[in-house]
XYZ file of C-alpha atoms in Angstrom:
455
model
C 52.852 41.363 -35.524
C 54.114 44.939 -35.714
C 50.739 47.385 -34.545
C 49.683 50.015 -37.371
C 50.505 53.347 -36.726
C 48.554 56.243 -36.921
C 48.457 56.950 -40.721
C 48.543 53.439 -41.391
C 45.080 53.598 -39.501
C 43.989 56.060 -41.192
C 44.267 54.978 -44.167
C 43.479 51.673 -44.264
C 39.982 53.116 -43.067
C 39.411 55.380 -45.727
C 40.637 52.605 -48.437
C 37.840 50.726 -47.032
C 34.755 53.116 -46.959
C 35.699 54.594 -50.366
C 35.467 50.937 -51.192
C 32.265 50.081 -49.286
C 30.233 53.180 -50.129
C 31.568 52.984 -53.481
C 30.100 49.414 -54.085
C 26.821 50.264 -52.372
C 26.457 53.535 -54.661
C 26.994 51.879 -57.729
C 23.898 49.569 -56.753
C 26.308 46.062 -55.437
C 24.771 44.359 -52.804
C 26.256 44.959 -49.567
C 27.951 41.464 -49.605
C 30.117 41.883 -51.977
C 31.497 45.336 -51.082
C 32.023 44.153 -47.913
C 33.978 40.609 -48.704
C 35.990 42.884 -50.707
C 37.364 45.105 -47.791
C 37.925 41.952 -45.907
C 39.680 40.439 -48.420
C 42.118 43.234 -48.309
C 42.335 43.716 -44.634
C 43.495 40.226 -44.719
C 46.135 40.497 -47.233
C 46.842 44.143 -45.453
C 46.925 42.183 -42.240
C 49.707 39.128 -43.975
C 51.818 41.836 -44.793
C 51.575 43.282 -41.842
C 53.016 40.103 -39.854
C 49.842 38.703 -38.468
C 49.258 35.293 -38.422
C 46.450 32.808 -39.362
C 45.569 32.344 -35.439
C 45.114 36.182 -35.073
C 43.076 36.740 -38.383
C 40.886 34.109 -37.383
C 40.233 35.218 -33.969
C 39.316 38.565 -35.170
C 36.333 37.159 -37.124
C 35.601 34.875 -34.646
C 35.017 37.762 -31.951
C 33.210 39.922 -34.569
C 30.688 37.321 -35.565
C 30.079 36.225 -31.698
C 28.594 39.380 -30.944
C 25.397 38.750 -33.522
C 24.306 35.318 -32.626
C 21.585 36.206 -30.374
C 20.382 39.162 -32.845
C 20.856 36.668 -35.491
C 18.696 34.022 -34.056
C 16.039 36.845 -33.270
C 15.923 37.922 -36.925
C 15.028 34.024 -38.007
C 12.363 34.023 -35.290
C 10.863 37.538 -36.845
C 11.045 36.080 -40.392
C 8.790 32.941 -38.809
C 6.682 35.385 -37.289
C 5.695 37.636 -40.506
C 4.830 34.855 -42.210
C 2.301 33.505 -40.158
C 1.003 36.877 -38.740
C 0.108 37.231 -42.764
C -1.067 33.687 -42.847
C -3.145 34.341 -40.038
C -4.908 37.315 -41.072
C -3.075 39.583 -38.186
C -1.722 42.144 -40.922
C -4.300 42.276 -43.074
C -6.786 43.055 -40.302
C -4.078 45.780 -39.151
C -4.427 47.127 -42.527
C -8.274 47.205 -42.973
C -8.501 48.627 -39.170
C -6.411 51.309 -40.013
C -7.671 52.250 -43.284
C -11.269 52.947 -41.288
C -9.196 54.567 -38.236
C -6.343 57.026 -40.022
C -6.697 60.020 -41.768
C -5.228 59.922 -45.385
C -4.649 63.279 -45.058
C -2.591 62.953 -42.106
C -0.833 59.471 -42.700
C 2.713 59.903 -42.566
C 2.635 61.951 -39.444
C 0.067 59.297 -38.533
C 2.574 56.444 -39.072
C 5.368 58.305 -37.148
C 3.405 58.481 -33.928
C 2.238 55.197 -33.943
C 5.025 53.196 -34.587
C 6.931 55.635 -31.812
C 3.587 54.638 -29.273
C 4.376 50.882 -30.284
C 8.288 51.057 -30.412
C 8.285 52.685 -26.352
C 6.001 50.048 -25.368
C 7.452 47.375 -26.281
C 11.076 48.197 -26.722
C 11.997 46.844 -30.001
C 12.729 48.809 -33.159
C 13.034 45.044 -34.969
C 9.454 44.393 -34.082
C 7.967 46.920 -34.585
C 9.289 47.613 -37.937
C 8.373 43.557 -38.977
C 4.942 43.778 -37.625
C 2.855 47.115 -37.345
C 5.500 48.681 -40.003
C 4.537 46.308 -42.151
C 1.011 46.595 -41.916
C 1.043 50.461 -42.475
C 3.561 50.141 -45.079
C 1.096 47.980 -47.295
C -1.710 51.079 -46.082
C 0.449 53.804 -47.551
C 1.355 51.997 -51.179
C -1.914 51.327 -51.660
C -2.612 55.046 -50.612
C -0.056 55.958 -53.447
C 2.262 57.174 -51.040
C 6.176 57.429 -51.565
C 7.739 53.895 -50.542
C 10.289 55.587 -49.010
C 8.639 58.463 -47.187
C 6.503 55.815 -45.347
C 9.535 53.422 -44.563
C 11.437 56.877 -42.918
C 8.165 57.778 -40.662
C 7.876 53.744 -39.780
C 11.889 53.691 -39.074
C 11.630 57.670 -37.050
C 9.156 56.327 -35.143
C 10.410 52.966 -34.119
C 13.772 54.222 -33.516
C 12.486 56.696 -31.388
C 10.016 53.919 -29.022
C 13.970 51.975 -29.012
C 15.545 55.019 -27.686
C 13.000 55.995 -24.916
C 11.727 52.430 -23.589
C 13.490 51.011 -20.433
C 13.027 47.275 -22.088
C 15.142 48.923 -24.939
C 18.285 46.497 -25.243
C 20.186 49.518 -26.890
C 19.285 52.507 -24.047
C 19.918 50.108 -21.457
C 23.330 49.177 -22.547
C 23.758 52.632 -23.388
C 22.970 53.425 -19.431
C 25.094 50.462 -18.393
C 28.171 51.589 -19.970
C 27.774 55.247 -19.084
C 27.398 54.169 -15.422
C 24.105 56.156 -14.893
C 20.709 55.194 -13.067
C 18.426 53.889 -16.283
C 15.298 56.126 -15.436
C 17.658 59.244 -15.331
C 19.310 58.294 -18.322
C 16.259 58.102 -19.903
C 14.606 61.036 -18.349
C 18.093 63.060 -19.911
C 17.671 61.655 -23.392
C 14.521 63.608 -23.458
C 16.714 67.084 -23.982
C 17.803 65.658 -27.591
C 14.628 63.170 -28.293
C 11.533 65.557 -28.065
C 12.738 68.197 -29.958
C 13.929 65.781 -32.516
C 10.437 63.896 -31.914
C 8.494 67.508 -32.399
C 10.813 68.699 -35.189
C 10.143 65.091 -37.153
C 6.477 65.375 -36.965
C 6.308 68.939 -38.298
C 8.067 67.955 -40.973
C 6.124 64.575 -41.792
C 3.015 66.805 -41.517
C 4.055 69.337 -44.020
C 5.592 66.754 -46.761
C 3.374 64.057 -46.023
C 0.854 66.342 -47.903
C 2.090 65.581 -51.335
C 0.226 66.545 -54.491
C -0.707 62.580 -55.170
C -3.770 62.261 -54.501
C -5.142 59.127 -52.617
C -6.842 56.546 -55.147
C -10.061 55.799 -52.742
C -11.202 53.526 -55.376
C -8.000 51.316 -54.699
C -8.014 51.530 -51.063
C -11.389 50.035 -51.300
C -10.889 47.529 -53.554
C -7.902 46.552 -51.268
C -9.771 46.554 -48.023
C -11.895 43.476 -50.193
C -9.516 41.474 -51.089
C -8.059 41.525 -47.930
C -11.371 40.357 -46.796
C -12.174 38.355 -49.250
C -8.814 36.070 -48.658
C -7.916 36.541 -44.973
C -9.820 36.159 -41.719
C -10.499 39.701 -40.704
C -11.826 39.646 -36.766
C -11.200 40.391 -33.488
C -9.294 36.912 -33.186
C -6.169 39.344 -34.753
C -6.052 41.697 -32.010
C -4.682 38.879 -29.636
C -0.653 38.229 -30.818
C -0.816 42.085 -30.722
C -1.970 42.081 -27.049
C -0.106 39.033 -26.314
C 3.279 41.273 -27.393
C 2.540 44.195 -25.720
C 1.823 41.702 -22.387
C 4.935 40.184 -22.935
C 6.781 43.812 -22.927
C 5.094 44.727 -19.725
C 6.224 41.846 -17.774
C 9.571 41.936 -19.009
C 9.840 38.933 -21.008
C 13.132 39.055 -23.489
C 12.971 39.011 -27.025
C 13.339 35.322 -27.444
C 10.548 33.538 -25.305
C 8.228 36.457 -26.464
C 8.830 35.456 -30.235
C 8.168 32.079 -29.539
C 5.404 32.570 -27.727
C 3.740 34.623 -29.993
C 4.439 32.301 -32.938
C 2.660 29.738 -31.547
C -0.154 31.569 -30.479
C 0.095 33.255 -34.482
C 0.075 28.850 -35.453
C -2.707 28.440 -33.316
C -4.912 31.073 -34.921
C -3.420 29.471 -38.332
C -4.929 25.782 -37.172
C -8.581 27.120 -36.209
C -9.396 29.392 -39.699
C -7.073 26.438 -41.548
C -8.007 23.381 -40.044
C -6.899 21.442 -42.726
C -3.585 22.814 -43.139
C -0.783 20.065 -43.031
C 1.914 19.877 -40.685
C 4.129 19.997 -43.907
C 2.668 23.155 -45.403
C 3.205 25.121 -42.085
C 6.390 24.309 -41.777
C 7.232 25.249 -45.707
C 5.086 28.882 -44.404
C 7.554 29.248 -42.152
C 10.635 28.120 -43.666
C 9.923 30.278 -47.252
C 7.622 32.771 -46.262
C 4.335 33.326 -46.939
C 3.203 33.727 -50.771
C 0.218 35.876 -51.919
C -2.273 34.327 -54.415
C -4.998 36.834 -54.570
C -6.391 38.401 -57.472
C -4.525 41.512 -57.011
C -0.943 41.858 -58.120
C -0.657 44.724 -56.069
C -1.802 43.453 -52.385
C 0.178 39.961 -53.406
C 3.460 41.735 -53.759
C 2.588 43.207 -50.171
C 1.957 40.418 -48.855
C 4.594 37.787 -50.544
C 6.559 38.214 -46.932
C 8.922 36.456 -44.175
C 10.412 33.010 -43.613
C 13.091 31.624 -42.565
C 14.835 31.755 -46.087
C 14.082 35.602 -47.031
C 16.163 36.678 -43.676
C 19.417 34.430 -44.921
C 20.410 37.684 -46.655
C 20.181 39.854 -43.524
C 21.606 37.536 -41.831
C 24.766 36.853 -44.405
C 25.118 41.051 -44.305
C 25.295 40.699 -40.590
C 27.748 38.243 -40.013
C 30.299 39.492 -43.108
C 29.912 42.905 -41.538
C 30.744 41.778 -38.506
C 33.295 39.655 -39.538
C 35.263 43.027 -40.672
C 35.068 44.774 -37.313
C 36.011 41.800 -35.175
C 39.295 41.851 -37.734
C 39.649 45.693 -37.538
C 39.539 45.630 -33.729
C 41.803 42.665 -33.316
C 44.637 44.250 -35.441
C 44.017 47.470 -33.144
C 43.010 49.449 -36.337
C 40.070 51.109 -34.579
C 41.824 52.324 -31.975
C 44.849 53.362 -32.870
C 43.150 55.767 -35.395
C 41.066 57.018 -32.170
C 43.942 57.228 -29.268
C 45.636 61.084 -30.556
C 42.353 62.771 -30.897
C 40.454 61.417 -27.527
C 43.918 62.808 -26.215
C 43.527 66.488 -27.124
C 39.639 66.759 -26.371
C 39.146 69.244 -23.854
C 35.978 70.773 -24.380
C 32.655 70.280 -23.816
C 31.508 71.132 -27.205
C 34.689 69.304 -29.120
C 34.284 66.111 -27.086
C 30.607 65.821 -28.196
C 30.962 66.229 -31.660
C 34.081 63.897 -31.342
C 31.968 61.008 -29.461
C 29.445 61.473 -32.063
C 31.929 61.016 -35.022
C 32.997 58.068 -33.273
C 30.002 56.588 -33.465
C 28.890 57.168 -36.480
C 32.263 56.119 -37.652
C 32.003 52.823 -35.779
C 28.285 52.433 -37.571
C 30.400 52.851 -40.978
C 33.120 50.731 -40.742
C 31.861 47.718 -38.007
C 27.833 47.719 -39.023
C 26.784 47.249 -35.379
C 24.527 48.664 -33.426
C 26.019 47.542 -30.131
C 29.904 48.147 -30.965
C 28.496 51.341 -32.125
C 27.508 52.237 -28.238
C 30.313 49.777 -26.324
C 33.650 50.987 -27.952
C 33.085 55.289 -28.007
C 31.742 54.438 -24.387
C 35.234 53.117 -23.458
C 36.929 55.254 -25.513
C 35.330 58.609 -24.389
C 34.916 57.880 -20.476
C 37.820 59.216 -18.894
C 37.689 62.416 -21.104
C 34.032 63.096 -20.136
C 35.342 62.660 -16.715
C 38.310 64.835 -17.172
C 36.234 67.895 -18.991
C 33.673 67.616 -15.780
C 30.974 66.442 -18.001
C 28.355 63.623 -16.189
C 28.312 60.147 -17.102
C 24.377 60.915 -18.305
C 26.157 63.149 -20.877
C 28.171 60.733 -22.265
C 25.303 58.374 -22.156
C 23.185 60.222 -24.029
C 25.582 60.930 -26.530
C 26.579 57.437 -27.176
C 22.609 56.790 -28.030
C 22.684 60.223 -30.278
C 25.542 58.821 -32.421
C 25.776 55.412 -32.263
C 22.416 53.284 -31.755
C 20.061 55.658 -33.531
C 22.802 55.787 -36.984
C 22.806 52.044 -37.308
C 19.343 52.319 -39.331
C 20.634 54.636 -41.853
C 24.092 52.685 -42.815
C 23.123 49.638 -45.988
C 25.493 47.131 -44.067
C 24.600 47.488 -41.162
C 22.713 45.460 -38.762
C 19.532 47.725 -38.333
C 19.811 49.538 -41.782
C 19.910 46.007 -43.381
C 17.191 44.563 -41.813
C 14.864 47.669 -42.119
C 15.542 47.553 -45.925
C 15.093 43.561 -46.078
C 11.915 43.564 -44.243
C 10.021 46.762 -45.830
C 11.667 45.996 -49.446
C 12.999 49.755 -49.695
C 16.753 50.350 -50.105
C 18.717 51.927 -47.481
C 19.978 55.222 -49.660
C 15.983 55.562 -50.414
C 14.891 55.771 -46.603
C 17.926 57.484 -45.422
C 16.386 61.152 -46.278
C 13.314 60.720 -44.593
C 14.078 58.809 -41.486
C 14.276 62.062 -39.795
C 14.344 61.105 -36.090
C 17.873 59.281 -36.910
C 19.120 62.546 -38.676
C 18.247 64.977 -36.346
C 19.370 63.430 -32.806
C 23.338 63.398 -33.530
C 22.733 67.286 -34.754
C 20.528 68.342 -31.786
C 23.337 66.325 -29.559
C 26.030 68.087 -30.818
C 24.042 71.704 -30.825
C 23.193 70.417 -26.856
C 27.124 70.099 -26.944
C 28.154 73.691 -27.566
C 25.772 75.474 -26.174
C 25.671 73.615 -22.645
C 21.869 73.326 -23.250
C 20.850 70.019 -21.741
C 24.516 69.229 -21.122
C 25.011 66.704 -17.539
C 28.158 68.840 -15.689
C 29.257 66.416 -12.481
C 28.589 69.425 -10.448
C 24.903 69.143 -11.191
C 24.186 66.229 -10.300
C-alpha cells in the first residue's frame, strides 16, 4: 500500500470531522455519522492500495482496546437498575433533599461528585450512581438539565483526574515515566485553579431566577417513599464501593460485588420477586410505575439493553481510529509539526491539540493519553521540559476532553446515562473546559511548568 502523505492526511481528517460534526449538529445519532466516515476511509483506503487483511486489522486493533470498558459499561447498566430497584437512589435523593441547600445546589453537586469521583476513582461510577441520584434532585428542583449534568460531569472528572485508583492518571503517569504521587501532586498546578474557578462560577449561575417548586420537591420525597424502601439498609452498596476503592479492588470484581449485594437487598424488601423478573430488571432496566410521571421518567433507568447504544457508539468509534492508525493517517499528519516544536509554550499548546484532536477523530479516552504521549516524548525531552510536564499535559488535553466529544467513549456514556445530549452539557462542564486553557496558560508563562533541571 503506498503511505498518505502529508496533505493527503490532512485532508482526509478534515473530510471526516466536517462530516462527523456535521451529522451530530444536524441532530443524527452518532452512529450513523460515524459509519459514514468509515465507509469512506475504506473506499479512501481501496484506492489507496490497501488490502482486505490490512482494513480488517485496523478495526480489529481499534475495537480491542474497549472490551474491558465495554464489559464495565454492561455491568453499570445491571447496577442502576437494581440500585433503583432497591431503593439505593431514591434514598440518595430523599437524603439529600433534607441535607443540600437549594440555594446552593449546583455548586453543591460539583463538590460532591468531585469528593466521590477522588475516592473512588471512577468518573463512570460516579456519574451512574450518585450523578444520578442528584440529577433526579435538581429536575425536580426545576433546575436546568444541563447545568446539573455539567456540575455532575466537572466534578467527577475532576475525582478521575486526582485519584491514584484513577485508570486514566495512572496511565497518564505510566506513559510519562513519572512517580504517580508526584504526578499527581503536579496536576494540582492546572486542577485547583480550574477546581476553584468551576465552583465560582457554579455558585454565581447556579442562582438562576427559577425558583424552586417546594411543593414538588415534597410531593417527590413521598412518592419516593411511598414506592421504595427508604432506610439505612441503602447506605451499604455505597459503603461497600467506597471499601472496595480503598483496598484497591478493580472495576470489575467491585461491580460484581456490589450487584449482588444491590440483589440481595432486592430479595429481603421483595421476597417474592422471581428469579425471572430479576433477571428481565437487569437485562431491560428498571421501569417506573408510580403515580408521578415526573419521578417515573427519572427513574425508568439501566439494563443491560439501554447501554447497547453506548456500547454500539464505542465500538464504531473505535473501529475508525484502529483504521486511521493502521493506514498511518494519524501520524503522518502529526510527524512535521512535533518536528519544529521547540518551545516550551508551542509544545504545550501542540500536545494539547493533539489530544483533543485524537478525542475528535478516535473517541477514546485512552488513545487520547497513549498516542500524544509517544508522539510528544522526545520533544519534551529535547526542549528540557520534565516528564511530569508532559504528564500533566497529556491529562489536560486528552482524558479530561473525552466527556465533552458526542462519540466518544466518556461523552457518550455521560449523555446515555443522565439522558442529556452531549452539545447541551458541553457549556457547563466547566472543569473539562478550563484544564486544557489553564495547561496551556501554565505553558507560556513557565508557571507550574516541570524543567528537568528542577527536579
Amino acid at each position: 500500500m503506498k503511505k498518505f502523505s502529508l496533505k493527503e492526511s490532512v485532508g482526509i481528517l478534515l473530510l471526516l470531522l466536517i462530516i462527523l460534526a456535521g451529522g451530530v449538529n444536524q441532530g443524527l445519532s452518532p452512529e450513523t455519522p460515524v459509519l459514514t466516515v468509515i465507509a469512506i476511509l475504506i473506499l479512501i483506503a481501496k484506492l489507496h492500495g490497501a488490502d482486505w487483511e490490512k482494513i480488517h486489522q485496523g478495526i480489529k486493533e481499534g475495537i480491542s482496546t474497549a472490551l474491558i470498558p465495554i464489559f464495565i459499561f454492561i455491568l453499570i447498566g445491571i447496577l442502576i437498575a437494581v440500585w433503583i430497584k432497591a431503593g439505593i437512589i431514591p434514598a440518595l435523593m430523599v437524603v439529600g433533599f433534607k441535607l443540600i441547600s437549594v440555594k446552593f445546589f449546583v455548586p453543591s453537586v460539583f463538590l460532591v461528585c468531585a469528593l466521590v469521583g477522588a475516592s473512588i476513582g471512577s468518573g463512570f461510577t460516579t456519574i451512574s450512581t450518585i450523578g444520578i441520584a442528584l440529577f433526579g434532585m435538581g429536575i425536580t428542583m426545576n433546575m436546568n438539565p444541563a447545568l446539573v449534568a455539567g456540575a455532575i460531569l466537572s466534578g467527577a472528572i475532576f475525582g478521575d483526574k486526582t485519584s491514584p485508583l484513577s485508570d486514566s492518571t495512572n496511565l497518564a503517569s505510566a506513559i510519562s515515566g513519572t512517580d504517580l504521587f508526584a504526578h499527581i501532586k503536579n496536576l494540582m498546578w492546572t486542577t485547583i485553579p480550574a477546581l476553584l474557578i468551576s465552583l465560582v462560577v457554579f455558585v454565581f449561575i447556579g442562582q438562576g431566577k427559577t425558583e424552586p417548586d417546594f411543593a414538588k420537591i415534597d410531593a417527590t420525597m413521598k412518592i419516593l417513599s411511598q414506592n421504595f424502601s427508604i432506610s439505612w439498609v441503602a447506605a451499604i452498596p455505597v459503603i461497600l464501593m467506597f471499601l472496595c476503592a480503598w483496598f484497591k479492588i478493580p472495576a470489575i470484581p467491585t461491580l460484581f460485588i456490589n450487584i449482588a449485594v444491590s440483589t440481595g437487598i432486592i430479595l429481603v424488601n421483595d421476597p417474592h420477586i422471581s428469579l425471572k423478573g430479576l433477571a428481565a430488571l437487569m437485562e431491560t432496566g428498571y421501569v417506573a410505575h408510580t403515580k408521578n410521571e415526573a419521578v417515573n421518567a427519572l427513574l425508568t433507568r439501566g439494563g443491560i439493553s439501554n447501554m447497547m447504544g453506548t456500547v454500539s457508539l464505542i465500538i464504531t468509534t473505535l473501529a475508525l481510529g484502529g483504521l486511521l492508525m493502521e493506514l498511518g493517517i494519524i501520524q503522518t499528519a502529526m510527524e512535521p509539526l512535533i518536528q519544529r516544536l521547540n518551545r516550551p509554550g508551542k509544545l504545550v499548546l501542540s500536545t494539547i491539540l493533539a489530544g483533543i484532536g485524537i478525542n475528535l477523530f478516535v473517541g477514546e479516552q485512552y488513545l487520547s493519553v497513549i498516542l500524544p504521549g509517544r508522539a510528544f516524548k522526545d520533544a519534551f525531552d529535547r526542549v528540557g521540559l520534565a516528564p511530569l510536564a508532559l504528564g500533566r499535559v497529556l491529562e489536560d488535553g486528552g482524558s479530561v476532553i473525552n466527556y465533552l466529544i458526542p462519540w466518544g467513549v466518556a461523552g457518550s456514556f455521560a449523555a446515555s446515562t443522565l439522558g442529556v445530549p452531549v452539545l447541551e452539557f458541553l457549556p457547563f462542564t466547566l472543569f473539562a473546559l478550563l484544564s486544557p486553557i489553564l495547561s496551556v496558560i501554565s505553558g507560556y508563562t513557565g508557571i507550574g511548568l516541570k524543567m528537568k533541571k528542577e527536579i
